[in-house]
XYZ file of C-alpha atoms in Angstrom:
368
model
C 4.090 15.619 -66.473
C 7.239 17.696 -66.949
C 10.084 15.708 -65.483
C 12.047 18.692 -64.230
C 8.955 20.161 -62.656
C 8.187 16.929 -60.831
C 11.728 16.626 -59.449
C 11.764 20.267 -58.428
C 8.450 19.974 -56.542
C 9.569 16.734 -54.989
C 12.708 18.399 -53.781
C 10.776 21.216 -52.214
C 8.464 18.722 -50.511
C 11.518 16.822 -49.147
C 12.971 20.055 -47.888
C 9.745 20.881 -46.275
C 9.655 17.547 -44.507
C 13.166 18.027 -43.269
C 12.420 21.442 -41.978
C 9.267 20.287 -40.224
C 11.233 17.516 -38.496
C 13.897 19.939 -37.550
C 11.413 22.345 -36.131
C 9.495 19.642 -34.302
C 12.465 18.324 -32.300
C 12.723 21.332 -29.983
C 9.020 21.198 -29.295
C 9.354 17.581 -28.214
C 12.227 18.378 -26.066
C 10.386 21.212 -24.428
C 7.382 18.990 -23.669
C 9.671 16.217 -22.184
C 12.185 18.222 -20.087
C 14.875 16.347 -18.228
C 13.670 15.538 -14.646
C 15.798 13.262 -12.414
C 14.386 12.352 -9.060
C 15.523 10.136 -6.203
C 12.999 8.031 -4.278
C 13.407 6.530 -0.777
C 11.489 3.379 -0.208
C 10.464 2.001 3.184
C 11.002 -1.485 1.949
C 14.002 -3.817 1.376
C 14.761 -4.995 -2.170
C 14.198 -8.640 -1.173
C 10.503 -7.851 -1.051
C 10.211 -7.684 -4.839
C 6.488 -7.025 -4.915
C 6.089 -4.174 -2.493
C 9.579 -2.666 -3.144
C 9.074 -3.434 -6.834
C 6.184 -0.890 -6.941
C 8.692 1.933 -7.036
C 10.643 0.160 -9.769
C 7.372 -0.235 -11.810
C 6.694 3.503 -11.552
C 10.191 4.358 -12.567
C 9.939 1.948 -15.543
C 6.600 3.480 -16.768
C 7.784 7.092 -16.486
C 11.091 6.456 -18.209
C 9.552 4.515 -21.094
C 6.781 7.072 -21.630
C 9.266 10.039 -21.823
C 12.194 8.432 -23.700
C 14.200 8.475 -20.408
C 13.647 12.242 -19.740
C 11.577 11.678 -16.550
C 13.460 9.264 -14.244
C 12.982 8.297 -10.685
C 15.681 6.225 -9.108
C 14.458 4.077 -6.144
C 16.590 3.431 -3.122
C 15.736 0.602 -0.737
C 15.211 1.226 2.931
C 18.434 2.086 4.688
C 20.355 3.068 1.507
C 19.654 6.787 1.926
C 17.501 6.915 5.012
C 15.828 4.413 7.391
C 12.635 2.867 6.056
C 10.488 4.560 8.748
C 11.937 8.005 7.790
C 11.175 7.872 4.078
C 8.279 10.490 4.202
C 10.327 12.776 6.459
C 13.066 12.696 3.845
C 10.673 13.572 0.977
C 9.063 16.372 2.986
C 12.456 17.883 3.849
C 13.652 17.700 0.267
C 16.431 15.212 0.977
C 14.852 13.229 -1.839
C 12.024 14.223 -4.164
C 9.878 11.165 -3.541
C 9.228 8.243 -1.253
C 7.282 4.985 -1.438
C 5.846 4.209 1.974
C 2.694 3.496 4.090
C 1.045 6.337 5.791
C 0.410 4.452 9.017
C 4.138 4.294 9.722
C 3.803 8.010 10.800
C 0.643 7.755 12.838
C 2.525 8.656 15.979
C 2.984 12.195 14.679
C -0.832 12.321 13.829
C -3.284 9.538 13.491
C -4.583 11.186 10.252
C -1.415 9.647 8.525
C -2.989 6.188 8.835
C -6.292 6.986 7.234
C -4.942 7.096 3.678
C -3.452 3.657 4.151
C -5.310 1.426 6.528
C -6.988 1.509 9.914
C -8.683 -1.377 11.861
C -11.867 -2.592 10.324
C -11.903 -0.150 7.545
C -12.296 -1.014 3.814
C -10.831 -3.918 1.850
C -8.655 -3.259 -1.181
C -11.361 -2.801 -3.613
C -13.198 -0.498 -1.217
C -10.051 1.601 -0.568
C -9.451 1.944 -4.242
C -13.083 2.926 -4.894
C -12.928 5.525 -2.053
C -9.553 6.921 -3.128
C -10.319 7.286 -6.818
C -14.027 7.894 -6.886
C -14.996 8.924 -3.316
C -12.674 11.827 -2.901
C -10.191 9.964 -0.824
C -7.065 11.151 -2.895
C -8.033 14.816 -2.416
C -9.065 14.421 1.290
C -5.708 12.809 2.133
C -3.826 15.378 0.188
C -5.583 18.212 2.243
C -3.608 16.659 5.198
C -0.360 15.810 3.258
C -0.140 19.408 2.117
C 0.334 20.475 5.709
C 3.280 18.104 5.796
C 4.903 19.432 2.652
C 3.890 16.464 0.511
C 1.632 15.379 -2.288
C 0.546 11.748 -2.424
C -0.959 9.192 -4.756
C -1.845 5.595 -4.145
C 1.000 3.382 -5.108
C -0.053 -0.232 -4.342
C -2.121 -2.443 -2.252
C -1.497 -5.796 -0.742
C -5.079 -6.879 -0.287
C -6.312 -8.018 3.169
C -3.247 -9.058 5.126
C -2.608 -12.022 7.476
C -2.781 -11.592 11.154
C 0.804 -12.507 11.812
C 3.170 -15.085 13.214
C 2.916 -16.185 16.934
C 5.118 -18.304 19.057
C 2.107 -19.681 20.900
C -1.604 -20.163 20.086
C -3.960 -17.195 20.738
C -7.208 -18.719 21.758
C -8.816 -15.931 23.817
C -8.574 -12.177 24.559
C -6.658 -13.159 27.732
C -3.881 -14.718 25.601
C -3.199 -11.226 24.185
C -2.126 -9.784 27.583
C 1.572 -8.999 27.801
C 2.107 -10.097 24.201
C 5.012 -8.183 22.647
C 3.586 -7.883 19.071
C 5.307 -6.112 16.076
C 2.260 -4.408 14.477
C 2.145 -1.468 12.069
C -0.064 1.539 12.204
C -2.161 2.576 15.216
C -3.640 -0.937 15.369
C -1.081 -1.125 18.218
C -3.087 1.585 20.122
C -6.197 -0.586 19.793
C -4.369 -3.736 20.856
C -2.738 -1.944 23.720
C -6.163 -1.474 25.257
C -6.408 -5.285 25.322
C -3.056 -5.807 27.059
C -0.864 -6.096 23.964
C 2.626 -4.409 24.126
C 2.938 -3.073 20.503
C 6.330 -2.797 18.783
C 6.871 -0.791 15.452
C 9.775 -2.231 13.486
C 10.817 -1.866 9.783
C 10.432 -4.942 7.641
C 14.209 -5.868 7.714
C 14.330 -5.717 11.587
C 11.477 -8.145 12.271
C 13.049 -11.497 11.804
C 15.989 -10.830 14.205
C 13.745 -9.573 16.875
C 11.339 -12.481 16.506
C 14.295 -15.047 16.500
C 15.924 -13.499 19.609
C 12.627 -13.324 21.527
C 12.694 -9.633 21.700
C 9.144 -9.865 20.438
C 6.581 -12.734 20.787
C 4.746 -12.250 17.496
C 4.939 -10.171 14.284
C 2.769 -9.286 11.385
C 4.042 -8.055 8.010
C 2.006 -8.542 4.851
C 0.968 -11.984 3.665
C 2.286 -15.364 2.493
C 4.574 -14.278 -0.405
C 6.461 -11.632 1.533
C 6.326 -13.468 4.887
C 7.862 -16.493 3.270
C 10.748 -14.382 2.010
C 11.407 -13.119 5.495
C 11.340 -16.567 6.905
C 9.064 -15.980 9.928
C 7.742 -19.588 9.777
C 11.125 -20.732 11.039
C 10.761 -19.041 14.376
C 7.031 -18.757 14.982
C 4.767 -21.584 13.722
C 1.262 -20.182 14.290
C 0.002 -18.142 11.301
C -3.186 -16.188 12.147
C -5.727 -14.555 9.932
C -7.205 -12.115 9.009
C -5.141 -8.980 9.681
C -8.258 -6.964 10.707
C -6.133 -3.800 11.075
C -5.165 -3.974 7.403
C -8.238 -5.025 5.325
C -6.937 -3.064 2.268
C -3.772 -1.158 2.997
C -2.810 1.418 0.417
C 0.850 2.083 -0.123
C 1.574 5.542 -1.226
C 3.998 7.361 -3.530
C 4.541 10.692 -1.739
C 6.337 13.648 -3.455
C 7.976 16.729 -2.072
C 5.134 19.341 -2.614
C 7.430 21.939 -4.143
C 9.093 19.583 -6.558
C 5.733 18.235 -7.592
C 4.458 21.742 -8.300
C 7.574 22.439 -10.567
C 6.364 19.729 -12.947
C 4.784 20.694 -16.216
C 1.033 19.862 -16.487
C 1.952 17.020 -18.828
C 4.366 15.446 -16.421
C 1.826 15.805 -13.561
C -0.818 13.949 -15.679
C 1.675 11.251 -16.636
C 2.816 10.891 -13.046
C -0.872 10.319 -11.888
C -1.348 7.836 -14.713
C 1.874 5.907 -13.966
C 1.115 5.815 -10.214
C -2.354 4.391 -10.870
C -0.841 1.750 -13.118
C 1.701 0.771 -10.474
C -1.017 0.839 -7.765
C -3.100 -1.781 -9.724
C 0.035 -3.832 -10.739
C 0.992 -4.468 -7.090
C -2.456 -5.916 -6.049
C -2.613 -8.001 -9.075
C 0.731 -9.546 -8.525
C 0.015 -10.257 -4.794
C -3.239 -11.993 -5.792
C -1.253 -14.126 -8.229
C 1.713 -15.173 -6.024
C -0.024 -15.523 -2.566
C -1.969 -18.807 -3.270
C 1.211 -20.818 -4.062
C 3.145 -19.231 -1.213
C 0.607 -20.143 1.462
C 0.629 -23.717 0.224
C 4.407 -23.818 0.563
C 4.294 -22.347 4.024
C 1.791 -24.942 5.185
C 3.743 -27.740 3.605
C 6.814 -26.397 5.559
C 5.122 -26.568 8.894
C 3.138 -23.316 9.208
C -0.034 -23.877 11.196
C -2.943 -21.641 9.928
C -5.208 -20.366 12.697
C -8.210 -18.005 12.541
C -8.707 -15.340 15.139
C -11.699 -16.425 17.148
C -14.978 -14.490 16.924
C -14.483 -13.442 20.485
C -11.137 -11.873 19.673
C -12.363 -10.156 16.563
C -15.408 -8.757 18.360
C -13.299 -7.407 21.301
C -10.898 -5.787 18.872
C -13.773 -4.274 16.782
C -15.388 -2.791 19.947
C -11.982 -1.465 21.152
C -11.326 0.125 17.738
C -14.554 2.013 17.874
C -13.734 3.382 21.217
C -10.357 4.668 19.945
C -12.116 6.192 16.907
C -14.602 8.080 19.177
C -11.723 9.485 21.130
C -9.867 10.611 18.016
C -12.857 12.154 16.306
C -13.589 14.122 19.508
C -10.065 15.645 19.549
C -8.921 15.739 15.894
C -11.069 17.551 13.308
C -9.173 16.386 10.237
C -9.299 12.822 11.476
C -12.992 13.178 12.000
C -13.489 14.532 8.425
C -11.587 11.710 6.670
C -12.793 8.931 8.859
C -16.347 10.053 8.482
C -15.917 9.916 4.683
C -14.542 6.365 4.938
C -17.222 5.213 7.347
C -20.009 6.530 5.073
C -18.726 4.648 2.122
C -17.980 1.493 4.178
C -21.664 1.080 4.779
C -22.502 1.271 1.122
C -19.595 -0.895 0.059
C -20.398 -3.820 2.303
C -24.113 -3.537 1.531
C -23.256 -4.147 -2.055
C -20.507 -6.630 -1.524
C -22.731 -9.052 0.459
C -25.239 -9.365 -2.453
C -23.607 -10.606 -5.645
C -19.885 -10.754 -4.817
C -20.206 -12.493 -1.513
C -22.560 -15.161 -2.729
C -20.591 -15.797 -5.928
C -17.344 -16.221 -4.036
C -18.911 -18.295 -1.277
C -20.394 -20.709 -3.769
C -17.083 -21.212 -5.520
C -15.197 -21.569 -2.250
C -17.609 -24.363 -1.383
C -16.969 -26.057 -4.663
C -13.140 -25.717 -4.038
C -13.520 -27.337 -0.651
C -15.441 -30.140 -2.195
C -12.627 -30.775 -4.690
C -14.741 -29.693 -7.656
C -12.525 -26.836 -8.834
């Protein structure tokens, strides 16, 4: 081979590679434009798992875009109060929020359906309904009327029933009870004599300590331990029948979401689903050790009696009947959840239930 010819051709090839690289850079920049959003969380930083869902989303988006798409989370109270996070996102005060729909049920009970309502689906059921049963689209039909677009952003799994100063042995023991309870579970409990209170997470302990409230529910062992409820209310009840599988949501200002490129919209959906799964996985990992620590520290586990659960179930159905008769969007979404609930628990009681039950028996017999 002629040496001069080889060098000349090699030089041309190198120049071409440089040109290609030079030309490619603007294309990459165009596909990853700079987007900087602020996110208002409904949760304090001390609750690293549920607040951490927003940090996880931020991390995934930043890493996937070389830092071009960033969302900065702010804890409850830093920009707006925790229970006003969705209002701030809708108004454009911030571009996004991380919250739970049932915090806003007082404006319209439809808000709660995307998150959790009494005796609805468990976490796996809610995820199945959201991602494959049309739940995301149905909930967004409603959120659009509020100026928002939402995607699932975490789940705690079935929650505990809360911390009580006294034992709750019968339905009569509920009468006059000042109970911090989220969502419209309070409306159901109200029919049984409870006096529901809605407080943000950081406000619960002081109210319980001062006796402003008699009982409080929050999430489950890991988060409850951090908030210290066991110090002021020893009886720890289960299950939280009003939150069998509560979905936490990322909600975005509708206009800002629509401004995103198709690529960023797709990435945002993917990152939200990853953060959604991560939260439940972490709770499943950290709750077992936390409940053992709580019991060792004096917490007294108590199940709600079948009498109480049955009374609450019947009361819930009466409330649903009233809401379906007066609220068409509620009827549409709740009807979809109810239809899938039948199928979900039909299947769950076959293989899953029997497998879990057998292993639970082995655990109680000290064989695991």
